[in-house]
Amino acid sequence: MVTGERIQALAFAGLKELPAQFVRPDHERPENTKAVEGVTAPIISLSQPRNVVVKEMAAAASEWGFFLITDHGISPELIRRLQEVGRVFFELPIEEKEAYSNDPSHGKFEGYGTKMTKNHDEKVEWIDYFFHVMAPPSKVNYQFWPANPPTYREVTEEYNKEVLRVTEEVLELLSEGLSLERKALKGSLGGDEIELEMKINMYPPCPQPELALGVEPHTDMSAITVLVPNDVPGLQLWKDGHWVAVDYLPNALFTHIGDQIEILSNGKYKSVLHRSVVNKESTRMSWAVFCAPPPETMIGPLLDLVDKTNPPKFSTKTYAEFRYRKFNKLPQ
Ligand SMILES: O=C(O)CCC(=O)C(=O)O
């Protein structure tokens, strides 16, 4: 592999064939694991009466671990500006982006990255990304935020405020769906210390998309993830033994239940297995915000949700411990 090479650079070098390190094994290839037709993910409008929203969200979180939120109050103009500053950053000359290179193997997660192989058998994903913390203010390090375009910070901070508002609302609705008091999930996730992390995903056109994956199947270790894609589809969810493609819905928030909510709810809400596929002509981009507890937070099934007939399905541990185990593929 051309270790260190960015996917964006590879993609625009005029490759006709996909380099071997990106070719997935037979059982993972999109050409052999096509999404089913005619099944669509739940769409939930927040403008409905609260009891209806609670019911719909609890059902979607239990059956899918995923839903699209509409009428959430984030303006289409802000989403457009967020996407524009991200796009402009990725259009910068490679040297300018490399100034922000991350180094996850040495614990430096924030910045510009490409997922590299850990060993010879592991395949590489067709993606470059930019990752940084957005909240709480005490955890933000602006040195990791793009300085260019100059409006990046202002736009992203505005989006951060809005996503924080919506994630708090979603956590309240999900709490009510478990017959808990409104602040139960937020409180268990660190209250006002809840962290928001931005990951801008950039999937350049791929010469043989039927053989590659943008992001391989995974569940998010966060509590919830709120994502806005550009208009190029690619997200797929695992549901009832099949992949289901999620259609683009302008300005909707693509909301994933992550591992921490699955654990707190003792499995009532499902952490959704998902992947992203790439395509030959167009660049796909997505802006994922991971909403996660601070590392020292103890997370386990909520006591109100367990009893003799419904014992805890998960062990209780700090989020830091959970994350370490997940990164290193150790049992939880
Ligand atoms: O781009 C997408 O739609 C999915 C991205 C994703 O799953 C991730 O960044 O973890």
XYZ file of C-alpha atoms and ligand atoms in Angstrom:
342
model
C 0.000 0.000 0.000
C 0.988 3.528 -0.603
C 0.837 4.233 3.120
C 0.372 7.880 3.863
C -1.336 8.590 0.549
C -4.705 10.271 0.782
C -7.718 8.744 -0.967
C -8.519 12.101 -2.536
C -5.069 12.184 -4.195
C -5.386 8.558 -5.353
C -8.875 9.107 -6.756
C -7.908 12.065 -8.869
C -4.700 10.438 -10.166
C -6.820 8.729 -12.861
C -6.815 5.164 -11.504
C -8.625 2.660 -13.743
C -8.485 -0.223 -11.263
C -8.944 -0.311 -7.538
C -5.617 -0.991 -5.736
C -5.643 -4.364 -3.943
C -5.661 -2.945 -0.418
C -9.159 -1.543 -1.032
C -10.689 -4.698 -2.528
C -12.973 -6.183 0.098
C -13.310 -9.957 0.584
C -16.211 -11.533 -1.377
C -18.659 -11.579 1.544
C -18.242 -7.825 2.191
C -18.366 -6.512 -1.371
C -21.345 -4.294 -2.154
C -21.847 -6.276 -5.379
C -22.482 -9.415 -3.280
C -24.360 -7.761 -0.439
C -26.789 -5.451 -2.230
C -29.309 -3.385 -0.298
C -32.936 -4.625 -0.419
C -35.417 -2.623 -2.462
C -38.586 -1.033 -1.158
C -37.682 -0.686 2.531
C -37.223 2.810 3.921
C -35.950 4.127 7.225
C -38.389 5.918 9.603
C -38.863 9.674 9.217
C -39.929 11.596 12.345
C -41.210 15.163 12.256
C -40.587 17.056 15.496
C -43.552 19.303 14.705
C -46.044 16.597 15.737
C -47.630 16.469 19.206
C -45.041 15.382 21.775
C -46.707 12.084 22.678
C -46.678 11.082 18.994
C -42.995 11.978 18.615
C -42.088 10.021 21.772
C -43.916 6.968 20.478
C -42.462 7.127 16.981
C -38.934 7.718 18.230
C -39.064 4.881 20.757
C -40.337 2.518 18.043
C -37.659 3.614 15.542
C -34.886 3.406 18.156
C -36.021 -0.104 19.180
C -36.645 -1.531 15.710
C -34.042 0.296 13.612
C -31.633 2.139 15.906
C -31.957 4.889 13.323
C -34.361 7.618 12.142
C -34.410 10.749 10.021
C -35.530 13.860 11.882
C -37.372 16.659 10.085
C -38.745 19.980 11.426
C -35.863 20.136 13.904
C -35.387 23.889 13.667
C -31.857 23.905 12.175
C -32.101 26.198 9.187
C -31.337 24.815 5.704
C -29.081 27.857 5.263
C -26.920 26.860 8.239
C -26.628 23.282 6.923
C -25.676 24.682 3.513
C -22.974 26.892 5.081
C -21.656 24.003 7.196
C -21.318 21.867 4.088
C -19.717 24.662 2.139
C -16.931 25.322 4.674
C -16.171 21.585 4.848
C -16.107 21.274 1.078
C -13.826 24.287 0.734
C -11.425 22.806 3.283
C -11.169 19.545 1.321
C -10.541 21.511 -1.881
C -7.416 23.122 -0.380
C -4.010 22.036 -1.683
C -2.846 18.802 -0.098
C 0.027 20.485 1.849
C -2.412 22.802 3.550
C -4.551 19.864 4.689
C -1.510 17.816 5.744
C -0.645 20.551 8.245
C -3.573 19.097 10.249
C -2.621 15.388 9.947
C -3.739 13.292 12.863
C -1.977 10.223 14.274
C -4.470 7.887 15.959
C -1.817 5.233 16.683
C -0.152 7.783 19.002
C -3.410 8.984 20.548
C -3.686 12.084 18.348
C -7.242 11.666 17.046
C -8.090 15.221 16.067
C -7.248 16.520 12.607
C -7.038 15.275 9.017
C -6.869 11.524 8.516
C -7.213 8.447 6.374
C -7.786 5.058 7.953
C -4.696 2.980 7.294
C -4.239 -0.786 7.600
C -3.123 -2.075 10.974
C -1.849 -5.294 9.418
C -1.553 -6.876 5.987
C -4.953 -8.585 6.000
C -6.988 -5.590 7.004
C -8.549 -3.685 4.139
C -8.532 0.076 3.842
C -11.639 2.211 3.572
C -12.192 4.569 0.641
C -12.386 7.709 2.761
C -10.482 10.750 4.037
C -11.886 12.611 7.029
C -11.435 15.527 9.382
C -12.184 15.068 13.074
C -12.331 17.558 15.954
C -14.099 18.159 19.257
C -16.833 20.861 19.247
C -18.114 20.776 22.848
C -17.920 21.281 25.788
C -15.801 24.468 25.566
C -13.217 23.089 28.055
C -12.378 20.228 25.638
C -12.162 22.315 22.456
C -8.743 22.926 20.974
C -9.025 25.389 18.092
C -5.556 24.531 16.863
C -7.152 21.368 15.399
C -9.906 23.267 13.577
C -9.285 24.324 9.978
C -8.158 27.974 9.866
C -9.183 28.004 6.216
C -11.786 28.863 5.034
C -11.792 31.706 7.576
C -15.528 31.261 8.234
C -15.049 27.593 9.261
C -14.996 28.341 12.991
C -17.938 30.733 13.088
C -20.186 28.446 11.009
C -19.196 25.299 12.892
C -19.735 26.954 16.270
C -23.197 28.020 15.197
C -23.966 24.483 14.026
C -22.587 23.104 17.303
C -25.110 25.168 19.296
C -27.953 23.916 17.169
C -26.915 20.256 17.284
C -26.523 20.498 21.039
C -30.102 21.767 21.288
C -31.411 18.958 19.071
C -29.412 16.185 20.769
C -30.715 17.319 24.167
C -34.236 17.196 22.766
C -33.668 13.714 21.319
C -32.272 12.465 24.639
C -35.368 13.818 26.406
C -37.707 12.152 23.918
C -35.815 8.863 24.174
C -35.952 9.078 28.002
C -39.702 9.551 27.895
C -39.944 6.589 25.523
C -38.413 4.482 28.312
C -40.931 5.926 30.843
C -38.085 7.759 32.576
C -38.011 11.401 33.568
C -36.932 13.720 30.739
C -33.382 14.400 31.934
C -32.558 10.761 32.740
C -30.429 9.927 29.682
C -28.667 13.288 29.521
C -27.865 13.050 33.242
C -26.393 9.563 32.824
C -24.264 10.732 29.909
C -22.474 13.462 31.844
C -25.105 16.240 31.812
C -23.642 19.504 30.527
C -20.255 17.800 30.082
C -21.566 15.688 27.178
C -19.079 15.879 24.306
C -19.849 16.643 20.684
C -17.313 15.621 18.052
C -17.419 16.586 14.386
C -16.257 14.119 11.714
C -16.360 15.345 8.132
C -16.269 12.329 5.834
C -15.089 12.715 2.254
C -15.539 9.800 -0.142
C -14.015 10.647 -3.546
C -15.210 8.892 -6.718
C -14.000 5.292 -6.747
C -12.924 3.407 -9.925
C -14.588 0.123 -8.822
C -17.178 0.948 -6.150
C -18.704 -2.540 -6.324
C -15.521 -3.896 -4.698
C -14.876 -1.229 -2.054
C -16.451 0.254 1.085
C -16.346 3.876 2.248
C -16.835 2.892 5.882
C -16.972 -0.763 6.869
C -19.871 -2.163 8.943
C -19.766 -0.826 12.511
C -21.919 0.518 15.312
C -21.054 3.923 16.750
C -19.579 3.878 20.248
C -21.215 7.237 20.955
C -24.631 7.732 22.598
C -26.201 9.169 19.462
C -24.816 10.397 16.141
C -26.449 13.133 14.091
C -25.345 13.252 10.470
C -26.085 15.444 7.469
C -24.873 14.099 4.105
C -24.552 15.878 0.781
C -27.013 14.746 -1.900
C -25.021 11.651 -2.911
C -26.538 8.537 -1.276
C -24.304 5.902 0.323
C -25.397 5.160 3.889
C -26.778 1.646 4.476
C -28.281 0.138 7.641
C -28.427 -3.504 8.711
C -32.050 -4.430 9.354
C -33.611 -7.902 9.623
C -30.723 -9.649 7.899
C -30.344 -7.214 4.970
C -28.685 -3.937 4.096
C -31.173 -1.104 3.627
C -30.092 1.991 1.688
C -31.028 5.344 3.240
C -32.325 7.771 0.631
C -31.129 11.350 0.675
C -33.658 13.625 2.372
C -32.651 17.294 2.143
C -32.014 18.954 5.524
C -33.058 15.897 7.531
C -30.881 14.815 10.464
C -29.773 11.207 9.969
C -29.830 10.082 13.609
C -28.091 6.889 14.769
C -28.516 5.233 18.150
C -25.032 4.365 19.398
C -23.643 1.807 21.830
C -24.009 3.955 24.982
C -27.771 4.398 24.556
C -28.146 0.691 23.810
C -26.373 -0.058 27.097
C -28.227 2.534 29.219
C -31.574 1.283 27.869
C -30.493 -2.323 28.597
C -30.955 -3.219 24.948
C -34.421 -1.691 24.452
C -32.898 0.757 21.974
C -30.552 -0.782 19.374
C -27.169 0.506 18.316
C -27.477 0.400 14.533
C -24.970 -1.521 12.411
C -24.231 0.609 9.352
C -21.769 1.048 6.509
C -21.261 3.425 3.618
C -20.784 2.556 -0.014
C -19.066 4.731 -2.597
C -19.704 5.466 -6.252
C -17.915 5.986 -9.501
C -18.873 9.499 -10.562
C -19.585 11.640 -7.553
C -17.886 12.723 -4.377
C -19.960 11.885 -1.334
C -19.511 13.887 1.852
C -21.157 13.608 5.243
C -20.928 15.592 8.470
C -21.329 13.288 11.467
C -21.613 14.690 14.993
C -20.950 12.095 17.688
C -22.610 12.874 21.009
C -20.700 10.960 23.702
C -20.179 10.952 27.472
C -16.922 12.266 28.991
C -14.369 9.414 29.323
C -14.691 9.009 33.110
C -18.504 8.518 33.014
C -19.677 5.125 34.261
C -22.159 3.637 31.800
C -24.296 0.569 32.428
C -27.974 -0.396 32.201
C -30.108 2.134 34.125
C -31.313 0.719 37.440
C -34.905 1.726 36.705
C -34.845 -0.530 33.648
C -33.574 -3.741 35.222
C -35.132 -6.202 37.631
C -35.257 -9.943 38.273
C -37.200 -10.640 35.110
C -35.106 -8.254 33.043
C -31.512 -8.578 34.296
C -28.694 -6.340 32.993
C -27.547 -7.404 29.521
C -24.360 -5.310 29.624
C -21.576 -4.744 32.121
C -20.995 -1.319 33.674
C -17.709 0.439 32.948
C -16.292 3.860 32.178
C -16.694 5.168 28.660
C -12.871 5.314 28.436
C -12.692 1.571 29.152
C -15.456 0.827 26.637
C -13.660 2.887 23.972
C -10.306 1.192 24.632
C -11.927 -2.233 24.293
C -13.794 -1.293 21.138
C -10.706 0.200 19.434
C -8.691 -2.883 20.299
C -11.498 -5.318 19.378
C -11.585 -6.782 22.914
C -14.785 -8.256 24.381
C -16.860 -5.757 26.374
O -21.088 8.771 5.779
C -21.974 8.129 6.344
O -23.141 8.200 6.007
C -21.624 7.222 7.502
C -20.372 7.620 8.229
C -20.046 6.784 9.411
O -20.657 5.770 9.658
C -18.963 7.191 10.313
O -18.285 8.188 10.043
O -18.774 6.507 11.346
